[in-house]
Amino acid sequence: MVIRLAISFYTALAAAASSQQQQPLLGDLAYKVGDKIPVQCLNRSVETGEHITDANHQLVYVPAFTCNETGRPLELIFGVEKDINCTIDFISDPFFHLLEYYVHNDVPLTCRIPTKPLAPSVLKQEYEKSTKDLTEGQGSLSDIYTPMIIAMAGTLQLSHLHVATHMNVLVHAAPRGIAPGTIAAATAYSISRDPPSRVVIGDPLPLQFSVRWYPNTLLPSGWTGVGGHLTFSTVVYCFLTALATAAICVAYFRGIELPRRLKNHGRDRTSGVERGGLGSGLGGYGIVGAANGYGYGIGKRD
């Protein structure tokens, strides 16, 4: 009897310890490199473009457009920089009208991503708790989600749209020393690298997202605006280039130019001595010639 009670006591103690160990794991969820991050976008009315709210007057978000490449809504990958292709297979009439709002800048394409991983959906209570936003009021600030506004550029025509389908996505992670595996900020915007796509109702819409990650909320330093940049590596490169150029010049001068100059200088000195000796000889010959020429006059005077 005592043995059974002891076994039951230790079993209950182990279960309690196990539950206590699992509880902080649910509260301390953090992304790991390679984890998928679902993207949700604000649900809007097709007629007016206004946001839709639920019975509690909270903004309603729905999964982002489904990508034909994966068959799933758009997802980012934590810590991985890559180009993500997401082709919307068919532009329906309602979605075409929403694109008109986005391209004409009547309303923004407001999306969001979880700041930390959501609890597994099989744990109903934990999942509902992790997805319940306690922030008061309406807006993009949230304790659970990080806003990601997509600035979609294009032109609105009478019968069709031109959409800049290539977009840059910038995501800032919180510093590891403060909140590892946590997203701090995100944004996306169209770029005009490629010609815009002409789309009408029923066409596919090929989107490409170039995702870049930053390890903190600071932008890289050293950029001085359009026209150039100055970084430590640039300064070191210029210094090493100047040093190598000076070494090459010294080696060329000492190995080629200096010996050539010394050789020419010696040849010039030798040629100068020879020309000087020749001049003295000519002078001597002149004097001697003159003496020989005037010798007859002296003889007559005697």
CSV table of N, CA and C in Angstrom, one decimal, residues 177-293:
chain,number,residue,atom,x,y,z
A,177,GLY,N,19.7,40.0,-28.4
A,177,GLY,CA,19.9,40.2,-27.0
A,177,GLY,C,18.6,40.7,-26.3
A,178,ILE,N,17.6,41.2,-27.0
A,178,ILE,CA,16.4,41.7,-26.4
A,178,ILE,C,15.3,40.7,-26.6
A,179,ALA,N,15.0,40.4,-27.8
A,179,ALA,CA,13.9,39.5,-28.1
A,179,ALA,C,14.2,38.6,-29.3
A,180,PRO,N,14.9,37.5,-29.1
A,180,PRO,CA,15.3,36.7,-30.2
A,180,PRO,C,14.1,36.0,-30.8
A,181,GLY,N,14.2,35.9,-32.2
A,181,GLY,CA,13.2,35.2,-32.9
A,181,GLY,C,11.9,36.0,-32.9
A,182,THR,N,12.0,37.3,-32.9
A,182,THR,CA,10.8,38.2,-32.9
A,182,THR,C,10.9,39.2,-34.0
A,183,ILE,N,9.8,39.5,-34.7
A,183,ILE,CA,9.7,40.5,-35.7
A,183,ILE,C,9.4,41.8,-35.2
A,184,ALA,N,10.1,42.9,-35.6
A,184,ALA,CA,9.9,44.2,-35.1
A,184,ALA,C,9.2,45.1,-36.0
A,185,ALA,N,9.4,45.0,-37.3
A,185,ALA,CA,8.8,45.9,-38.3
A,185,ALA,C,8.9,45.2,-39.7
A,186,ALA,N,8.0,45.7,-40.6
A,186,ALA,CA,8.0,45.1,-41.9
A,186,ALA,C,7.3,46.1,-42.9
A,187,THR,N,7.7,46.1,-44.1
A,187,THR,CA,7.0,47.0,-45.1
A,187,THR,C,7.3,46.4,-46.5
A,188,ALA,N,6.6,46.8,-47.5
A,188,ALA,CA,6.8,46.3,-48.9
A,188,ALA,C,6.3,47.4,-49.8
A,189,TYR,N,7.0,47.5,-51.0
A,189,TYR,CA,6.7,48.5,-51.9
A,189,TYR,C,7.1,48.1,-53.3
A,190,SER,N,6.3,48.6,-54.3
A,190,SER,CA,6.6,48.2,-55.7
A,190,SER,C,7.8,49.0,-56.2
A,191,ILE,N,8.6,48.4,-57.1
A,191,ILE,CA,9.7,49.1,-57.8
A,191,ILE,C,9.5,49.0,-59.3
A,192,SER,N,10.1,49.9,-60.0
A,192,SER,CA,9.9,50.0,-61.4
A,192,SER,C,11.1,49.3,-62.2
A,193,ARG,N,11.6,48.2,-61.7
A,193,ARG,CA,12.7,47.5,-62.4
A,193,ARG,C,12.2,46.9,-63.7
A,194,ASP,N,11.0,46.4,-63.7
A,194,ASP,CA,10.5,45.8,-64.9
A,194,ASP,C,9.3,46.6,-65.4
A,195,PRO,N,8.9,46.5,-66.7
A,195,PRO,CA,7.7,47.2,-67.1
A,195,PRO,C,6.5,46.6,-66.4
A,196,PRO,N,5.5,47.4,-66.1
A,196,PRO,CA,4.3,47.0,-65.3
A,196,PRO,C,3.5,46.0,-66.2
A,197,SER,N,2.8,45.1,-65.4
A,197,SER,CA,2.0,44.1,-66.1
A,197,SER,C,0.6,44.7,-66.4
A,198,ARG,N,0.1,44.4,-67.6
A,198,ARG,CA,-1.2,44.8,-68.0
A,198,ARG,C,-2.2,43.7,-67.6
A,199,VAL,N,-3.2,44.0,-66.8
A,199,VAL,CA,-4.1,43.0,-66.4
A,199,VAL,C,-5.6,43.5,-66.6
A,200,VAL,N,-6.4,42.5,-66.8
A,200,VAL,CA,-7.9,42.7,-66.9
A,200,VAL,C,-8.5,41.5,-66.1
A,201,ILE,N,-9.8,41.6,-66.0
A,201,ILE,CA,-10.5,40.5,-65.2
A,201,ILE,C,-10.3,39.2,-66.0
A,202,GLY,N,-9.9,38.2,-65.2
A,202,GLY,CA,-9.7,36.9,-65.7
A,202,GLY,C,-8.2,36.6,-66.0
A,203,ASP,N,-7.3,37.6,-66.0
A,203,ASP,CA,-5.9,37.4,-66.2
A,203,ASP,C,-5.2,36.9,-64.9
A,204,PRO,N,-4.1,36.2,-65.0
A,204,PRO,CA,-3.2,36.0,-63.9
A,204,PRO,C,-2.4,37.2,-63.5
A,205,LEU,N,-2.0,37.3,-62.3
A,205,LEU,CA,-1.2,38.4,-61.8
A,205,LEU,C,0.1,37.9,-61.2
A,206,PRO,N,1.2,37.9,-61.9
A,206,PRO,CA,2.5,37.4,-61.4
A,206,PRO,C,3.2,38.4,-60.5
A,207,LEU,N,3.2,38.1,-59.2
A,207,LEU,CA,3.9,39.0,-58.2
A,207,LEU,C,5.2,38.4,-57.8
A,208,GLN,N,6.2,39.2,-57.6
A,208,GLN,CA,7.5,38.7,-57.1
A,208,GLN,C,8.0,39.6,-56.0
A,209,PHE,N,8.3,39.0,-54.9
A,209,PHE,CA,8.7,39.7,-53.6
A,209,PHE,C,10.2,39.4,-53.4
A,210,SER,N,11.0,40.4,-53.4
A,210,SER,CA,12.4,40.3,-53.0
A,210,SER,C,12.5,40.6,-51.5
A,211,VAL,N,12.8,39.6,-50.7
A,211,VAL,CA,12.7,39.8,-49.3
A,211,VAL,C,14.1,40.0,-48.7
A,212,ARG,N,14.3,41.0,-47.9
A,212,ARG,CA,15.6,41.3,-47.2
A,212,ARG,C,15.3,41.4,-45.7
A,213,TRP,N,16.2,40.9,-44.9
A,213,TRP,CA,16.1,40.9,-43.5
A,213,TRP,C,17.2,41.8,-42.8
A,214,TYR,N,16.8,42.5,-41.7
A,214,TYR,CA,17.8,43.3,-41.0
A,214,TYR,C,17.7,42.7,-39.5
A,215,PRO,N,18.9,42.6,-38.9
A,215,PRO,CA,19.0,42.0,-37.6
A,215,PRO,C,18.5,42.9,-36.4
A,216,ASN,N,18.2,44.2,-36.8
A,216,ASN,CA,17.7,45.1,-35.7
A,216,ASN,C,16.8,46.1,-36.4
A,217,THR,N,16.4,47.1,-35.7
A,217,THR,CA,15.5,48.2,-36.3
A,217,THR,C,16.3,49.3,-36.9
A,218,LEU,N,17.6,49.2,-37.0
A,218,LEU,CA,18.4,50.3,-37.6
A,218,LEU,C,18.7,50.0,-39.0
A,219,LEU,N,18.7,51.0,-39.8
A,219,LEU,CA,19.1,50.8,-41.2
A,219,LEU,C,20.6,50.8,-41.3
A,220,PRO,N,21.1,50.2,-42.3
A,220,PRO,CA,22.6,50.1,-42.5
A,220,PRO,C,23.2,51.5,-42.6
A,221,SER,N,24.3,51.8,-42.0
A,221,SER,CA,24.9,53.1,-42.0
A,221,SER,C,25.9,53.2,-43.2
A,222,GLY,N,26.3,54.5,-43.5
A,222,GLY,CA,27.2,54.7,-44.5
A,222,GLY,C,26.7,55.2,-45.8
A,223,TRP,N,25.3,55.2,-45.9
A,223,TRP,CA,24.7,55.7,-47.2
A,223,TRP,C,24.6,57.2,-47.1
A,224,THR,N,25.1,57.9,-48.1
A,224,THR,CA,25.1,59.3,-48.2
A,224,THR,C,24.1,59.9,-49.2
A,225,GLY,N,23.2,59.0,-49.7
A,225,GLY,CA,22.3,59.5,-50.7
A,225,GLY,C,22.7,59.1,-52.1
A,226,VAL,N,21.9,59.5,-53.0
A,226,VAL,CA,22.2,59.2,-54.4
A,226,VAL,C,23.5,59.8,-54.8
A,227,GLY,N,24.4,59.1,-55.4
A,227,GLY,CA,25.7,59.6,-55.8
A,227,GLY,C,26.9,58.9,-55.2
A,228,GLY,N,26.7,58.0,-54.2
A,228,GLY,CA,27.8,57.3,-53.7
A,228,GLY,C,27.6,56.9,-52.2
A,229,HIS,N,28.6,56.2,-51.7
A,229,HIS,CA,28.5,55.8,-50.3
A,229,HIS,C,30.0,55.7,-49.8
A,230,LEU,N,30.1,55.8,-48.5
A,230,LEU,CA,31.5,55.7,-47.9
A,230,LEU,C,31.4,54.8,-46.7
A,231,THR,N,32.1,53.7,-46.8
A,231,THR,CA,32.1,52.8,-45.7
A,231,THR,C,33.6,52.5,-45.3
A,232,PHE,N,33.8,51.8,-44.2
A,232,PHE,CA,35.1,51.5,-43.7
A,232,PHE,C,35.8,50.6,-44.8
A,233,SER,N,35.1,49.7,-45.4
A,233,SER,CA,35.7,48.8,-46.4
A,233,SER,C,36.2,49.6,-47.6
A,234,THR,N,35.4,50.7,-48.0
A,234,THR,CA,35.8,51.5,-49.1
A,234,THR,C,37.1,52.3,-48.7
A,235,VAL,N,37.2,52.8,-47.5
A,235,VAL,CA,38.5,53.5,-47.1
A,235,VAL,C,39.6,52.5,-47.1
A,236,VAL,N,39.5,51.3,-46.6
A,236,VAL,CA,40.6,50.3,-46.6
A,236,VAL,C,41.0,50.0,-48.0
A,237,TYR,N,40.0,49.8,-48.9
A,237,TYR,CA,40.3,49.5,-50.3
A,237,TYR,C,41.1,50.6,-50.9
A,238,CYS,N,40.7,51.8,-50.7
A,238,CYS,CA,41.5,53.0,-51.3
A,238,CYS,C,42.9,53.0,-50.7
A,239,PHE,N,43.0,52.8,-49.4
A,239,PHE,CA,44.4,52.8,-48.8
A,239,PHE,C,45.3,51.7,-49.4
A,240,LEU,N,44.7,50.5,-49.5
A,240,LEU,CA,45.5,49.4,-50.0
A,240,LEU,C,45.9,49.6,-51.5
A,241,THR,N,44.9,50.2,-52.2
A,241,THR,CA,45.2,50.5,-53.6
A,241,THR,C,46.3,51.5,-53.8
A,242,ALA,N,46.3,52.6,-53.0
A,242,ALA,CA,47.4,53.6,-53.0
A,242,ALA,C,48.7,53.0,-52.6
A,243,LEU,N,48.7,52.1,-51.6
A,243,LEU,CA,49.9,51.5,-51.1
A,243,LEU,C,50.5,50.5,-52.2
A,244,ALA,N,49.6,49.8,-52.9
A,244,ALA,CA,50.1,48.9,-53.9
A,244,ALA,C,50.6,49.7,-55.1
A,245,THR,N,50.0,50.8,-55.5
A,245,THR,CA,50.5,51.6,-56.6
A,245,THR,C,51.8,52.2,-56.3
A,246,ALA,N,52.0,52.7,-55.0
A,246,ALA,CA,53.3,53.2,-54.6
A,246,ALA,C,54.4,52.2,-54.7
A,247,ALA,N,54.1,50.9,-54.2
A,247,ALA,CA,55.1,49.9,-54.3
A,247,ALA,C,55.5,49.5,-55.7
A,248,ILE,N,54.5,49.5,-56.6
A,248,ILE,CA,54.8,49.2,-58.0
A,248,ILE,C,55.7,50.3,-58.6
A,249,CYS,N,55.4,51.6,-58.3
A,249,CYS,CA,56.2,52.7,-58.8
A,249,CYS,C,57.6,52.6,-58.3
A,250,VAL,N,57.8,52.3,-57.0
A,250,VAL,CA,59.2,52.2,-56.4
A,250,VAL,C,59.9,51.1,-57.1
A,251,ALA,N,59.2,49.9,-57.3
A,251,ALA,CA,59.9,48.8,-57.9
A,251,ALA,C,60.3,49.1,-59.3
A,252,TYR,N,59.4,49.7,-60.0
A,252,TYR,CA,59.7,50.1,-61.4
A,252,TYR,C,60.9,51.0,-61.5
A,253,PHE,N,60.9,52.0,-60.6
A,253,PHE,CA,62.0,53.0,-60.6
A,253,PHE,C,63.3,52.4,-60.3
A,254,ARG,N,63.4,51.6,-59.2
A,254,ARG,CA,64.6,51.0,-58.8
A,254,ARG,C,65.1,49.9,-59.7
A,255,GLY,N,64.2,49.2,-60.3
A,255,GLY,CA,64.6,48.0,-61.1
A,255,GLY,C,64.8,48.4,-62.6
A,256,ILE,N,64.2,49.4,-63.1
A,256,ILE,CA,64.3,49.7,-64.5
A,256,ILE,C,64.8,51.1,-64.8
A,257,GLU,N,64.1,52.1,-64.2
A,257,GLU,CA,64.4,53.5,-64.6
A,257,GLU,C,65.7,53.9,-64.0
A,258,LEU,N,66.0,53.6,-62.7
A,258,LEU,CA,67.3,54.0,-62.2
A,258,LEU,C,68.5,53.4,-62.9
A,259,PRO,N,68.6,52.1,-63.1
A,259,PRO,CA,69.7,51.5,-63.8
A,259,PRO,C,69.8,52.2,-65.2
A,260,ARG,N,68.8,52.4,-65.9
A,260,ARG,CA,68.8,53.0,-67.2
A,260,ARG,C,69.4,54.4,-67.2
A,261,ARG,N,69.0,55.2,-66.2
A,261,ARG,CA,69.5,56.6,-66.0
A,261,ARG,C,71.0,56.5,-65.7
A,262,LEU,N,71.4,55.6,-64.8
A,262,LEU,CA,72.9,55.5,-64.4
A,262,LEU,C,73.7,55.1,-65.6
A,263,LYS,N,73.2,54.2,-66.4
A,263,LYS,CA,73.9,53.8,-67.6
A,263,LYS,C,74.1,55.0,-68.6
A,264,ASN,N,73.0,55.7,-68.8
A,264,ASN,CA,73.1,56.8,-69.7
A,264,ASN,C,74.0,57.9,-69.2
A,265,HIS,N,74.0,58.1,-67.9
A,265,HIS,CA,74.9,59.1,-67.3
A,265,HIS,C,76.3,58.7,-67.5
A,266,GLY,N,76.7,57.5,-67.2
A,266,GLY,CA,78.0,57.0,-67.5
A,266,GLY,C,78.5,57.2,-68.9
A,267,ARG,N,77.6,56.8,-69.8
A,267,ARG,CA,77.9,57.0,-71.3
A,267,ARG,C,78.1,58.5,-71.6
A,268,ASP,N,77.3,59.3,-71.0
A,268,ASP,CA,77.5,60.8,-71.3
A,268,ASP,C,78.8,61.3,-70.8
A,269,ARG,N,79.2,60.8,-69.6
A,269,ARG,CA,80.5,61.3,-69.0
A,269,ARG,C,81.6,60.8,-69.9
A,270,THR,N,81.6,59.6,-70.4
A,270,THR,CA,82.7,59.0,-71.2
A,270,THR,C,82.7,59.8,-72.5
A,271,SER,N,81.6,60.1,-73.1
A,271,SER,CA,81.6,60.8,-74.4
A,271,SER,C,82.1,62.2,-74.2
A,272,GLY,N,81.9,62.9,-73.1
A,272,GLY,CA,82.4,64.2,-72.8
A,272,GLY,C,83.9,64.3,-72.7
A,273,VAL,N,84.5,63.3,-72.0
A,273,VAL,CA,86.0,63.3,-71.9
A,273,VAL,C,86.6,63.1,-73.3
A,274,GLU,N,86.0,62.2,-74.1
A,274,GLU,CA,86.6,62.0,-75.4
A,274,GLU,C,86.5,63.3,-76.3
A,275,ARG,N,85.4,64.0,-76.2
A,275,ARG,CA,85.3,65.2,-77.0
A,275,ARG,C,86.2,66.3,-76.5
A,276,GLY,N,86.4,66.4,-75.2
A,276,GLY,CA,87.4,67.3,-74.6
A,276,GLY,C,88.8,67.1,-75.1
A,277,GLY,N,89.3,65.8,-75.1
A,277,GLY,CA,90.6,65.5,-75.6
A,277,GLY,C,90.8,65.8,-77.0
A,278,LEU,N,89.8,65.6,-77.8
A,278,LEU,CA,89.9,65.9,-79.2
A,278,LEU,C,90.0,67.4,-79.5
A,279,GLY,N,89.4,68.2,-78.7
A,279,GLY,CA,89.5,69.7,-78.8
A,279,GLY,C,90.9,70.1,-78.5
A,280,SER,N,91.5,69.6,-77.4
A,280,SER,CA,92.9,70.0,-77.1
A,280,SER,C,93.9,69.6,-78.2
A,281,GLY,N,93.6,68.5,-78.7
A,281,GLY,CA,94.5,68.0,-79.8
A,281,GLY,C,94.5,69.0,-81.0
A,282,LEU,N,93.2,69.4,-81.3
A,282,LEU,CA,93.1,70.3,-82.4
A,282,LEU,C,93.8,71.6,-82.2
A,283,GLY,N,93.7,72.1,-80.9
A,283,GLY,CA,94.4,73.3,-80.6
A,283,GLY,C,95.9,73.2,-80.7
A,284,GLY,N,96.4,72.0,-80.2
A,284,GLY,CA,97.8,71.8,-80.3
A,284,GLY,C,98.3,71.7,-81.8
A,285,TYR,N,97.4,71.1,-82.6
A,285,TYR,CA,97.8,71.0,-84.0
A,285,TYR,C,97.8,72.4,-84.6
A,286,GLY,N,97.0,73.3,-84.2
A,286,GLY,CA,96.9,74.6,-84.8
A,286,GLY,C,98.2,75.4,-84.4
A,287,ILE,N,98.5,75.3,-83.1
A,287,ILE,CA,99.7,76.0,-82.7
A,287,ILE,C,101.0,75.5,-83.4
A,288,VAL,N,101.0,74.2,-83.4
A,288,VAL,CA,102.2,73.6,-84.1
A,288,VAL,C,102.2,74.0,-85.6
A,289,GLY,N,101.1,74.0,-86.2
A,289,GLY,CA,101.0,74.4,-87.6
A,289,GLY,C,101.4,75.8,-87.8
A,290,ALA,N,101.0,76.7,-86.8
A,290,ALA,CA,101.4,78.1,-87.0
A,290,ALA,C,102.9,78.3,-86.8
A,291,ALA,N,103.4,77.5,-85.8
A,291,ALA,CA,104.9,77.6,-85.6
A,291,ALA,C,105.7,77.1,-86.8
A,292,ASN,N,105.1,76.1,-87.4
A,292,ASN,CA,105.8,75.6,-88.6
A,292,ASN,C,105.7,76.6,-89.8
A,293,GLY,N,104.5,77.3,-89.8
A,293,GLY,CA,104.3,78.2,-90.9
A,293,GLY,C,105.2,79.5,-90.8
